[in-house]
Coordinates of C-alpha atoms in Angstrom, one line a residue:
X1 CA 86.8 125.0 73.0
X2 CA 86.3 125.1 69.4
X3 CA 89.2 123.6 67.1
X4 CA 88.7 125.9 63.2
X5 CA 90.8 123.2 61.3
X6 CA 87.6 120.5 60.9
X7 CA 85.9 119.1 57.9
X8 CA 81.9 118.4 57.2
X9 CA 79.3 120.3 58.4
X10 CA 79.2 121.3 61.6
X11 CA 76.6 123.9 62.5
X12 CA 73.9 123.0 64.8
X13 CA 71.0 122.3 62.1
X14 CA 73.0 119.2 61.5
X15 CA 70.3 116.3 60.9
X16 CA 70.0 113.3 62.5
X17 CA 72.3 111.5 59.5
X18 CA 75.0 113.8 59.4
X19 CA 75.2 113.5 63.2
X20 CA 75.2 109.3 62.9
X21 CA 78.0 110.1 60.0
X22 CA 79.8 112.1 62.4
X23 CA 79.7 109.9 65.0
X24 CA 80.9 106.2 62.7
X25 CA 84.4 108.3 61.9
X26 CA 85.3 107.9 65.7
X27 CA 83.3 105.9 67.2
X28 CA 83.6 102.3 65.7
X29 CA 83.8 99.2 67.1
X30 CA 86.9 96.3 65.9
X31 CA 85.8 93.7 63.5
X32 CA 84.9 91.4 66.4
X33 CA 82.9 93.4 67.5
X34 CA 80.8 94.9 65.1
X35 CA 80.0 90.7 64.1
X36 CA 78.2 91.4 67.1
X37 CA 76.8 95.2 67.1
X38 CA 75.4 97.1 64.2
X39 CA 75.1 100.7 66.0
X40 CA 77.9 102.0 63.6
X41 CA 77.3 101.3 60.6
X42 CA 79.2 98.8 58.5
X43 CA 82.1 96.3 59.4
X44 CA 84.5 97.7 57.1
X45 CA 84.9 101.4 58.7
X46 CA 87.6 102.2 60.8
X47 CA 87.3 104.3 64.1
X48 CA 89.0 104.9 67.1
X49 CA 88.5 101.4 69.0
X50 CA 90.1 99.7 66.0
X51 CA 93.5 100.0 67.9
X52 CA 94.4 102.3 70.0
X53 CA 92.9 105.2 70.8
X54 CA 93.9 108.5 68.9
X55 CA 94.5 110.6 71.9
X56 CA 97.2 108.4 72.6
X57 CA 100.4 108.8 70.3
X58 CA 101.1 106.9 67.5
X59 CA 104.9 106.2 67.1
X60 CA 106.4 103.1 67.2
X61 CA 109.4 104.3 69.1
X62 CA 108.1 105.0 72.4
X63 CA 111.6 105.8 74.1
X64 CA 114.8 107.5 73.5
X65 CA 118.7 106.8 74.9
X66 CA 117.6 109.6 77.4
X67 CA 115.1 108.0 79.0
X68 CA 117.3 105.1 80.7
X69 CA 116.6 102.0 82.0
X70 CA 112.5 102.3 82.3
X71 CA 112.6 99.7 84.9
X72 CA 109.3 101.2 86.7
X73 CA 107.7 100.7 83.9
X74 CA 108.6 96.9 83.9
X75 CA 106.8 96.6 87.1
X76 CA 103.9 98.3 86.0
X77 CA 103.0 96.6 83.3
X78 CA 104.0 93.2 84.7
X79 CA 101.0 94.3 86.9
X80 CA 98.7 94.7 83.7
X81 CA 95.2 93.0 84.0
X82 CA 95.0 89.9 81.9
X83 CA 91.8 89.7 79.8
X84 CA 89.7 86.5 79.9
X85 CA 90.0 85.9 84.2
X86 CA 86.8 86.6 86.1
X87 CA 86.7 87.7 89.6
X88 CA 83.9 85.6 90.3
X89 CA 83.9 84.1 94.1
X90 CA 84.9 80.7 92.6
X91 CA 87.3 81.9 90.2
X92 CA 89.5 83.3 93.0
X93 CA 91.3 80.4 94.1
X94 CA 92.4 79.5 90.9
X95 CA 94.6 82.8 89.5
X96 CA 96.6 85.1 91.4
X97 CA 94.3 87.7 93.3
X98 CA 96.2 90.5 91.2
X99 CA 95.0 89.4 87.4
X100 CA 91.8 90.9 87.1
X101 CA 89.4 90.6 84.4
X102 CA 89.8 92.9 81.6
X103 CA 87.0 95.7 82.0
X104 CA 85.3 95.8 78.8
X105 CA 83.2 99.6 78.5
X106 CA 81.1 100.9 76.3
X107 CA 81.0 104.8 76.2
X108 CA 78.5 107.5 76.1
X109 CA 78.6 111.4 76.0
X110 CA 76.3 114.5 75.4
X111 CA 77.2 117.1 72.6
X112 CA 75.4 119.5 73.6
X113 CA 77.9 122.6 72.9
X114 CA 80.8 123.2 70.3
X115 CA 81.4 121.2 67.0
X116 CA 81.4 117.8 66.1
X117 CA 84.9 117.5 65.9
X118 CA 84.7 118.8 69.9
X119 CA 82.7 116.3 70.2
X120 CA 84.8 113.7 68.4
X121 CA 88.1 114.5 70.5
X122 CA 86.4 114.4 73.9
X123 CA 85.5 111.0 73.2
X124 CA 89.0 110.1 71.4
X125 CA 90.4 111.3 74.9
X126 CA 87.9 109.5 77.1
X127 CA 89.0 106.1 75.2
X128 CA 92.7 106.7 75.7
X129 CA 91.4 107.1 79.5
X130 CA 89.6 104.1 79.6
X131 CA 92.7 102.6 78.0
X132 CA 94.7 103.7 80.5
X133 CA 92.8 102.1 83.1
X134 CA 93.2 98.9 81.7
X135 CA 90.0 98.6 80.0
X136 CA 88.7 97.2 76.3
X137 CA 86.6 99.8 74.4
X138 CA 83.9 98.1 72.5
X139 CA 81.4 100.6 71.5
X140 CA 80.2 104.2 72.4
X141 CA 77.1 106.7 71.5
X142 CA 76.9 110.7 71.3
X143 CA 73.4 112.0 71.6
X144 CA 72.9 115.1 70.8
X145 CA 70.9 117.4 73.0
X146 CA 70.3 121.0 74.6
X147 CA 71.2 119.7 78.3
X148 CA 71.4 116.5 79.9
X149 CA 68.5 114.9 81.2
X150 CA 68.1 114.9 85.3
X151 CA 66.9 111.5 85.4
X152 CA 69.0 109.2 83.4
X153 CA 70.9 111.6 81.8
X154 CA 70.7 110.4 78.0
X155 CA 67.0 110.2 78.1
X156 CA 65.6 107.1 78.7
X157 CA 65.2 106.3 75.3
X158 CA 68.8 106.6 74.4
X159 CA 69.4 104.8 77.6
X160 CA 67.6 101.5 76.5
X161 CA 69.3 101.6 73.6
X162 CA 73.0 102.0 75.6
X163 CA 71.2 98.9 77.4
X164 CA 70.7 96.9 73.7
X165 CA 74.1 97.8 72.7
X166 CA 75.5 96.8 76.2
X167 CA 73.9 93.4 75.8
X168 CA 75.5 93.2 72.2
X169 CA 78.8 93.4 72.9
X170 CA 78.9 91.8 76.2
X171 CA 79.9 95.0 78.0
X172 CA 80.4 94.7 81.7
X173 CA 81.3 98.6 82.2
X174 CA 79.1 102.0 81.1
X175 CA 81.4 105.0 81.4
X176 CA 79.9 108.7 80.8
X177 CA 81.9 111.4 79.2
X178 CA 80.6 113.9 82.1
X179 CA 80.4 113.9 85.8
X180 CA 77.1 112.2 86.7
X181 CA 75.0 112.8 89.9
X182 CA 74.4 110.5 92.3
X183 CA 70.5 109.8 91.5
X184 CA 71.5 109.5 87.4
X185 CA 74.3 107.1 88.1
X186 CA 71.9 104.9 90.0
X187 CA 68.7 105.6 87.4
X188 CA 71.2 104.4 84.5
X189 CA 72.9 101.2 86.4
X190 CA 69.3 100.5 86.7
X191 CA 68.6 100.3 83.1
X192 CA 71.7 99.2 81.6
X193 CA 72.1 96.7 84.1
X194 CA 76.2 96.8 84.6
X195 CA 78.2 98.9 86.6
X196 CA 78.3 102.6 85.2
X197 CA 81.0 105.0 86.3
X198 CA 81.4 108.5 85.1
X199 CA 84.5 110.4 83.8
X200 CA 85.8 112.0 86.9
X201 CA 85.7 108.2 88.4
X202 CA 87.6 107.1 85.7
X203 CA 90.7 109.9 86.0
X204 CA 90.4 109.1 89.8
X205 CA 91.0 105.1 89.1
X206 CA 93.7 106.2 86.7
X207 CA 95.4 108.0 89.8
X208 CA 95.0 105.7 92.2
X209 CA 97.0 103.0 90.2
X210 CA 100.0 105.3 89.5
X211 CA 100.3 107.2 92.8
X212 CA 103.9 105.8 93.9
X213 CA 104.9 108.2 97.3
X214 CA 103.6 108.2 100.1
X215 CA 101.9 111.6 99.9
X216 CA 100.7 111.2 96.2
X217 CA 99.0 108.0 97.7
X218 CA 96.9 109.7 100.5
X219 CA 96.4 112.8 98.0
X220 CA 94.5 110.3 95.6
X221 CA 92.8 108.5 98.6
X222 CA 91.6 111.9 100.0
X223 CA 90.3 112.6 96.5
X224 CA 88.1 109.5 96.4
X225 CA 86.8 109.2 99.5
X226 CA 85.4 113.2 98.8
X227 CA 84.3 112.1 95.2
X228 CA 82.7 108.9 97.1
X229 CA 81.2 110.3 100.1
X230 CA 78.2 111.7 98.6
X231 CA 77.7 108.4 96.0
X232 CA 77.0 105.7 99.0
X233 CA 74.3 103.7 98.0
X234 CA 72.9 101.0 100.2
X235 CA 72.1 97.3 99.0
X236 CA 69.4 94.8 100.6
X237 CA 69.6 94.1 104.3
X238 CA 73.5 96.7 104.5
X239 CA 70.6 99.2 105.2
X240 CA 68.7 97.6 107.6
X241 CA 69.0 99.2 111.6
X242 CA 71.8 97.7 113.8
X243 CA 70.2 96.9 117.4
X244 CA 66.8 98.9 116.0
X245 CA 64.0 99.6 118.4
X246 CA 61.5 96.8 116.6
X247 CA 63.7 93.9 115.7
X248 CA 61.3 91.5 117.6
X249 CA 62.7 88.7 119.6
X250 CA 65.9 88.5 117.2
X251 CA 66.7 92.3 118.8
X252 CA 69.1 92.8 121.1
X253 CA 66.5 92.8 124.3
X254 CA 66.1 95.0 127.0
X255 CA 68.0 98.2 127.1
X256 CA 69.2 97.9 123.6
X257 CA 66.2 99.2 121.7
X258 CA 66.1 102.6 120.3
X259 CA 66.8 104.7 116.8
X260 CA 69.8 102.9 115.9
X261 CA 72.5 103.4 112.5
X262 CA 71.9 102.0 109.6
X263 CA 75.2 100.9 107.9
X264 CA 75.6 103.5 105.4
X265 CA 75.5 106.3 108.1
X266 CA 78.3 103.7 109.4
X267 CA 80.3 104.3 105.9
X268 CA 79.7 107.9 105.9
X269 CA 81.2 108.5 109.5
X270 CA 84.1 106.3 108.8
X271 CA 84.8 107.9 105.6
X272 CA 84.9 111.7 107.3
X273 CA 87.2 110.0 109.5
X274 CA 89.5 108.5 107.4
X275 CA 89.5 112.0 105.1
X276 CA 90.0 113.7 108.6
X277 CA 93.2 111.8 109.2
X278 CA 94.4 111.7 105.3
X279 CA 94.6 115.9 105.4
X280 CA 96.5 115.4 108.6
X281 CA 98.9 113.8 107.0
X282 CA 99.2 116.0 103.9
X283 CA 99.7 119.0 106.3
X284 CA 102.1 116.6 108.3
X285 CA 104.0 116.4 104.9
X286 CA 104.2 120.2 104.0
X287 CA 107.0 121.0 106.1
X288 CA 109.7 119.1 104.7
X289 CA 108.2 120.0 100.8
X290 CA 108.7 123.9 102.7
X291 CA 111.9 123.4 104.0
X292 CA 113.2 122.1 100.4
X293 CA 111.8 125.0 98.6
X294 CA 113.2 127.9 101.4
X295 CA 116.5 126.0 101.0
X296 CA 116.2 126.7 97.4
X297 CA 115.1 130.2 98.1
X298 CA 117.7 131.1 100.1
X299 CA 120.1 130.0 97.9
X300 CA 118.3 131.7 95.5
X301 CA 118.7 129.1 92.9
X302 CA 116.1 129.5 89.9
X303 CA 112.9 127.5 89.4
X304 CA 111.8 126.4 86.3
X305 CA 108.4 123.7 86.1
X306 CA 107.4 121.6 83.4
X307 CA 103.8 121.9 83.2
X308 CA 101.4 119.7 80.0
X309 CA 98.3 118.2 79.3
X310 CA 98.9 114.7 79.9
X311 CA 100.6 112.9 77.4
X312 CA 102.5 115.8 76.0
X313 CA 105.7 114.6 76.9
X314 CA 106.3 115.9 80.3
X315 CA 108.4 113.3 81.5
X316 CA 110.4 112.6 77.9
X317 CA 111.3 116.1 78.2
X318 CA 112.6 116.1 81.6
X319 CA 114.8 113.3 80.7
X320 CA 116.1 114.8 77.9
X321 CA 117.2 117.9 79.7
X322 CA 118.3 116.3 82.7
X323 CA 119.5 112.4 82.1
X324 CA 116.8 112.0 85.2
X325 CA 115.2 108.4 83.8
X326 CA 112.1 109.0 85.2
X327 CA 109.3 106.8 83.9
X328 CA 108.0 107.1 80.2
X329 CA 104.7 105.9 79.5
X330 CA 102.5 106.3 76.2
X331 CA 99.5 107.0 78.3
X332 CA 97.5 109.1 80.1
X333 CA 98.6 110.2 83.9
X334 CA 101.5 108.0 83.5
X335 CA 103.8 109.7 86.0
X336 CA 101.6 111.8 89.4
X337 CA 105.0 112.6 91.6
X338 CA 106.8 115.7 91.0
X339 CA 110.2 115.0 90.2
X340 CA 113.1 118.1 90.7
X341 CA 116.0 117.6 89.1
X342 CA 119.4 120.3 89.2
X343 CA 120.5 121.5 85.2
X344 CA 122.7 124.6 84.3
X345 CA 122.8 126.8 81.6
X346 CA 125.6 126.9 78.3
X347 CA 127.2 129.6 80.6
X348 CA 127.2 127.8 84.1
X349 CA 124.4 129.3 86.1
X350 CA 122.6 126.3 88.1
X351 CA 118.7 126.0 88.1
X352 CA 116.1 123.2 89.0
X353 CA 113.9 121.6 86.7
X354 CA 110.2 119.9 88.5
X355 CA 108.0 118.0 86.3
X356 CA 104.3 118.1 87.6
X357 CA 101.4 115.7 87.3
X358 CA 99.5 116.3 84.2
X359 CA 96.4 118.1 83.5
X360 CA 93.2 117.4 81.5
X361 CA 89.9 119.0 80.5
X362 CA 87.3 119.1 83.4
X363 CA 90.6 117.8 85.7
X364 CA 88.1 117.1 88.9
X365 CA 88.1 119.4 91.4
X366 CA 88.4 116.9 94.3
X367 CA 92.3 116.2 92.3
X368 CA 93.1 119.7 92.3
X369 CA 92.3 120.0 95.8
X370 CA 93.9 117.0 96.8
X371 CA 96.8 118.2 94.8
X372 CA 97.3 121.8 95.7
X373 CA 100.5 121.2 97.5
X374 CA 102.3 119.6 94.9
X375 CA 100.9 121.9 92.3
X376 CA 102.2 124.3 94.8
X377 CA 105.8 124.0 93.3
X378 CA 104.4 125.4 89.9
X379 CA 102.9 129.0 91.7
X380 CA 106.6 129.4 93.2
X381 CA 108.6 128.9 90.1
X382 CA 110.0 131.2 88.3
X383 CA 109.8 130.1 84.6
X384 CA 107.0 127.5 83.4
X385 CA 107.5 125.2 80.3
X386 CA 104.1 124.5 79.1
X387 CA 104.5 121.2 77.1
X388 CA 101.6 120.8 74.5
X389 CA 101.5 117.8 72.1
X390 CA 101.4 119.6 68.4
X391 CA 100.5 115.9 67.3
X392 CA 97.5 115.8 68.9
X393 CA 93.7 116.5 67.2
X394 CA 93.1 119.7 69.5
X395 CA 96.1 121.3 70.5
X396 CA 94.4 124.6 70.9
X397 CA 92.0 123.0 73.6
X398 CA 94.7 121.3 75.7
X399 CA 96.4 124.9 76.1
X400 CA 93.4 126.5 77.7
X401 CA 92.7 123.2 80.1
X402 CA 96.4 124.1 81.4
X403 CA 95.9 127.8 81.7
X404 CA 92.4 127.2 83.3
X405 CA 94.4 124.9 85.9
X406 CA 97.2 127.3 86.0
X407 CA 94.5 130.4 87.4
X408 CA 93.5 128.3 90.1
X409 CA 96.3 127.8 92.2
X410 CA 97.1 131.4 90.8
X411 CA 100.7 130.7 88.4
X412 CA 99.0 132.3 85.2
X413 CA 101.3 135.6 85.8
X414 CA 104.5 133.4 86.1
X415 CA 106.8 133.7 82.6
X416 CA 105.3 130.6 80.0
X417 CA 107.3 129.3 77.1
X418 CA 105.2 126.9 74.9
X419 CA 106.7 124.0 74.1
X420 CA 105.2 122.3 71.0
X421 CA 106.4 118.6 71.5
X422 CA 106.1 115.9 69.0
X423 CA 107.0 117.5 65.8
X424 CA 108.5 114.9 64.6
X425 CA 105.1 113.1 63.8
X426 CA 102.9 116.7 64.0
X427 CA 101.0 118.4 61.4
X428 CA 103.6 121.2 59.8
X429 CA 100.1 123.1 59.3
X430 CA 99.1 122.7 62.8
X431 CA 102.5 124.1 63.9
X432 CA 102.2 127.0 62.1
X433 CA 99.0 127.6 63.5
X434 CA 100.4 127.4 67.1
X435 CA 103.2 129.4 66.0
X436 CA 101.1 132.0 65.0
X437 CA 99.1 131.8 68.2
X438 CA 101.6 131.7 70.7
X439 CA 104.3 133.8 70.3
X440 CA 106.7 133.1 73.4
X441 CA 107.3 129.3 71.7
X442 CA 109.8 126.5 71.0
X443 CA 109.2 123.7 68.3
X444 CA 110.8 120.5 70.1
X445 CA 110.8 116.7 69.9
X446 CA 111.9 115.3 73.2
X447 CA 112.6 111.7 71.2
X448 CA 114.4 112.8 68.6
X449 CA 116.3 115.9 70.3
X450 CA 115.4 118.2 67.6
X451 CA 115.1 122.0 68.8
X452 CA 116.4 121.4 72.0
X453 CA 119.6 123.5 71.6
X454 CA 116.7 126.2 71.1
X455 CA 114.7 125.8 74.1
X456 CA 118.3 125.2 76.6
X457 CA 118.7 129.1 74.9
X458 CA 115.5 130.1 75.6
X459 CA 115.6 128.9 79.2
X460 CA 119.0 130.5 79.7
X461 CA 117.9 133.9 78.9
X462 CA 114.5 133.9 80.8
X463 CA 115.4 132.7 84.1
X464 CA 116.5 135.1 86.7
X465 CA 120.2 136.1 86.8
X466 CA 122.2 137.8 89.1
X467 CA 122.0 141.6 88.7
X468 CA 124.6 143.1 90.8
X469 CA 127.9 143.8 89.4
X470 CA 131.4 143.5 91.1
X471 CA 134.7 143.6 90.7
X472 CA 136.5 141.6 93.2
X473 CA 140.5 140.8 94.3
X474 CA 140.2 137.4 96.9
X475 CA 143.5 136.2 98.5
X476 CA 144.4 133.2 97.3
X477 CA 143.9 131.7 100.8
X478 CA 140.3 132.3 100.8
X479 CA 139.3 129.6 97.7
X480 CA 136.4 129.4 99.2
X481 CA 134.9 132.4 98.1
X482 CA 136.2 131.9 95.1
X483 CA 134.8 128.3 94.8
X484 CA 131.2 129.6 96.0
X485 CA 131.2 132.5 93.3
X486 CA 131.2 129.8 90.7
X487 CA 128.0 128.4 92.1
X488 CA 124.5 129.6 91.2
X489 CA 124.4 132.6 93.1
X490 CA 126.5 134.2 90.7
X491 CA 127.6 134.7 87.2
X492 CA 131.7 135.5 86.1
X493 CA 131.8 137.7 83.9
X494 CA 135.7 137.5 83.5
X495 CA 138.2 136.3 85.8
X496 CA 142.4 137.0 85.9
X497 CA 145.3 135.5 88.5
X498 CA 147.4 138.2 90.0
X499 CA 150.4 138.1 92.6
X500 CA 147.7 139.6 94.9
X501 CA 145.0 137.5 94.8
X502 CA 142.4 136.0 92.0
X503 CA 140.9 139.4 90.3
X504 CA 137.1 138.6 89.4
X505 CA 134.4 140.7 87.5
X506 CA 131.1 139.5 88.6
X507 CA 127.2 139.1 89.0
X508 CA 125.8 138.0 92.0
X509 CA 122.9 138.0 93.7
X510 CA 121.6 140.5 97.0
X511 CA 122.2 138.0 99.6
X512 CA 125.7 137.0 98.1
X513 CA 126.4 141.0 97.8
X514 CA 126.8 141.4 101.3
X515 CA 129.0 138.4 101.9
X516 CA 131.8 139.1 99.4
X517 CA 131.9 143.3 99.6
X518 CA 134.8 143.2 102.0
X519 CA 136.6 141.8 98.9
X520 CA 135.7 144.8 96.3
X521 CA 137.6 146.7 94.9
X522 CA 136.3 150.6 94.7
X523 CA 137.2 152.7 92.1

């Protein structure tokens, strides 16, 4: 996804300096650490990991009147991992088992496609991930090459000098800006010497330490146990036979000698269970997620689903349409469970409002899979909101992840309004540029309010209304039609109190049609 507004020299006869030049603007260490590590060039520049990372917003502010009380996100970070505790056998006893030590990560990607200011935003974003795990971002390197290699992936000279700067900075953490294979995740833990996870591990962490319900819990377990299943790696004497055919005298004797299992055939056979049982579940769950959405179908009250990036504002905007005080987080994934909440239009027509987990680029299939029937609520709705941040360094690119995730589970032919959030602190250029772009659009701030009125309008006029027309006289004993008329399956058009009855003109909808036609009145 190539971003046009970028500066320097970007074409792919760059040389090895305009690369390394490329690569200081982002990739930086703080002061403290660049005492330590040279790899960036001098002390004095300023990059992403001085701070916090650009993918994540800026403002000061980070919540409005509208998004109440925020006392999940108390708990949360009451939970935080406290930097400077180990989790060293003898260290236990001494802290609370839940403050772990601060990760501390050093990053590393491939560019080997798109610009350098591609380049620079995928590792901008996979900061703010690492960030959002609770990890410290020291340092990171971007090598530049035609494909990754199969072995260690960065080559194994880059990787020995991942493993020099590792040493510098006293990293404890290696995370790739890719998915790695099982063999090149082992090759590279065996050079660097510390743990190395890849990207998709990282958004799967992420998940698991915001997945609140019960079904958004075993949807992220399901996803980990298939991401892990292949990745088992056996250590020392866990892959040695259990009662093996020649154990010697320390065997089990007569009768027990054969093949045997080694312990990570064990794993593997417990893990297909356990994902056996965990899609049992998720089925187990579907019916009462079905029953609430035919109860909305038969009433036939209107959809509409908030769908984003993550971090676009998802949630912010939610609360600002609704009052719902769901949880407000400036990070990534911040919010998994869908949340439906009931709003009504300037002119009294009821609809439902979901807010959906986010999305990201190269969102890991295991997720989507896992996640298919939540995401289910977007394919059935009848308007989407597509939230994109208009502050962020790629706007363009966020809005093609959503639509790629939006073809998969089959929505991309539902109605889309883009919603460009954040313009309070956006580029006016880049808003015009989106403008121009995407024509179907609202400019919004969820914290400030501004261009709300505008989107409520817009929402009103592309949800689906009642399209039969009526003119009705109802006794005045029977209120109750009356008082079910001015619900959501229909729309007054004008109404007038008679001696006869209460004469109405109205819309309504098929099913409520049939019910009041006893009560029309025919020219």
């Amino acid at each position: 996804m190539t971003n046009s507004q970028h500066s320097g020299p970007h074409d792919n006869d760059m040389d090895e300096a305009q690369i390394q030049a490329a690569i200081e603007r982002i990739l930086a260490s703080d002061h403290s650490v660049a005492d330590k590590s040279k790899h960036f060039g001098a002390p004095e520049h300023e990059g992403i990991f001085s701070g916090r990372a650009q993918a994540l917003s800026n403002q000061t502010r980070e919540h409005s009147s509208f998004d109440g009380a925020q006392e999940d996100l108390a708990e949360r970070r009451a939970l935080r991992r406290v930097a400077g505790l180990s989790t060293e056998l003898e260290d236990v006893t001494e802290v609370e088992y839940r403050q772990l030590r601060l990760e501390r990560v050093v990053l590393a990607g491939i560019w080997n496609e798109g610009t350098a200011q591609d380049a620079e935003n995928s590792l901008r974003e996979l900061a703010a991930l690492a960030e959002t795990a609770g990890s410290e971002v020291l340092d990171g390197i971007v090598q530049r090459r035609a494909k990754p290699d199969p072995g260690t992936f960065l080559g194994s000279g880059k990787a020995m000098e991942l493993r020099e700067i590792v040493a510098a900075t006293g990293a404890d953490t290696v995370i790739i800006d890719s998915e790695l294979s099982p063999s090149q995740r082992r090759a590279l833990e065996d050079v660097v010497k510390v743990k190395v996870i890849d990207r998709t591990a990282l958004i799967l962490d992420i998940f698991a330490q915001h997945a609140k319900s019960h079904e958004g819990r075993a949807q992220v377990e399901l996803a980990q146990l298939e991401y892990l299943l292949p990745r088992l790696r056996g250590w020392g004497d866990s892959m040695s036979r259990q009662a093996g055919g020649r154990v010697g005298a320390a065997g089990g004797g007569i009768g027990s000698r054969g093949p045997g299992e080694t312990k990570i055939e064990l794993d593997r056979r417990r893990i297909r269970d356990r994902m056996a049982k965990l899609r049992k579940e998720i089925k187990g769950m579907l019916p009462a997620r079905e029953a609430k959405r035919a109860n909305r179908k038969r009433n036939e009250v209107p959809s509409v689903a908030i769908v984003g990036y993550t971090n676009a504002g998802k949630s912010s905007l939610l609360n600002r349409l609704t009052q719902a005080g769901v949880l407000v987080e400036n990070a990534l994934f911040a919010t998994l469970d869908p949340t439906v909440r009931q709003a009504e239009t300037g002119d009294g027509l009821n609809y439902t409002l979901t807010d959906t987990v986010g999305f990201v680029k190269s969102l890991p299939t295991q997720l989507v899979e896992a996640f298919r029937s939540t995401l289910e609520e977007i394919a059935d709705s009848d308007l989407i909101l597509h939230v994109v941040d208009a502050a962020h360094p790629d706007p363009e690119g966020q809005i093609q992840a959503v639509r790629t995730v939006l073809n998969d589970i089959d929505a991309r032919n539902i109605p889309e309004i883009i919603v460009l959030n954040k313009a309070d602190v956006a580029d006016p250029f880049v808003v015009e540029r989106l403008r121009q772009r995407e024509p179907n659009h609202v400019i919004v701030s969820a914290r400030t309010g501004d261009g709300i009125e505008e989107l409520l309008q817009k929402i009103s006029a592309a949800i689906p209304r009642p399209s039969i027309q009526l003119e009705l006289m109802i006794p005045y004993d029977r209120g109750d039609v009356v008082n079910k008329l001015h619900g959501a399956e229909a729309e007054i058009l004008a109404i007038e109190h008679t001696e006869n009855g209460t004469r109405m003109m109205v819309k309504v909808r098929e099913g409520m049609a049939a019910e009041v036609e006893q009560f029309s009145i025919h020219g």
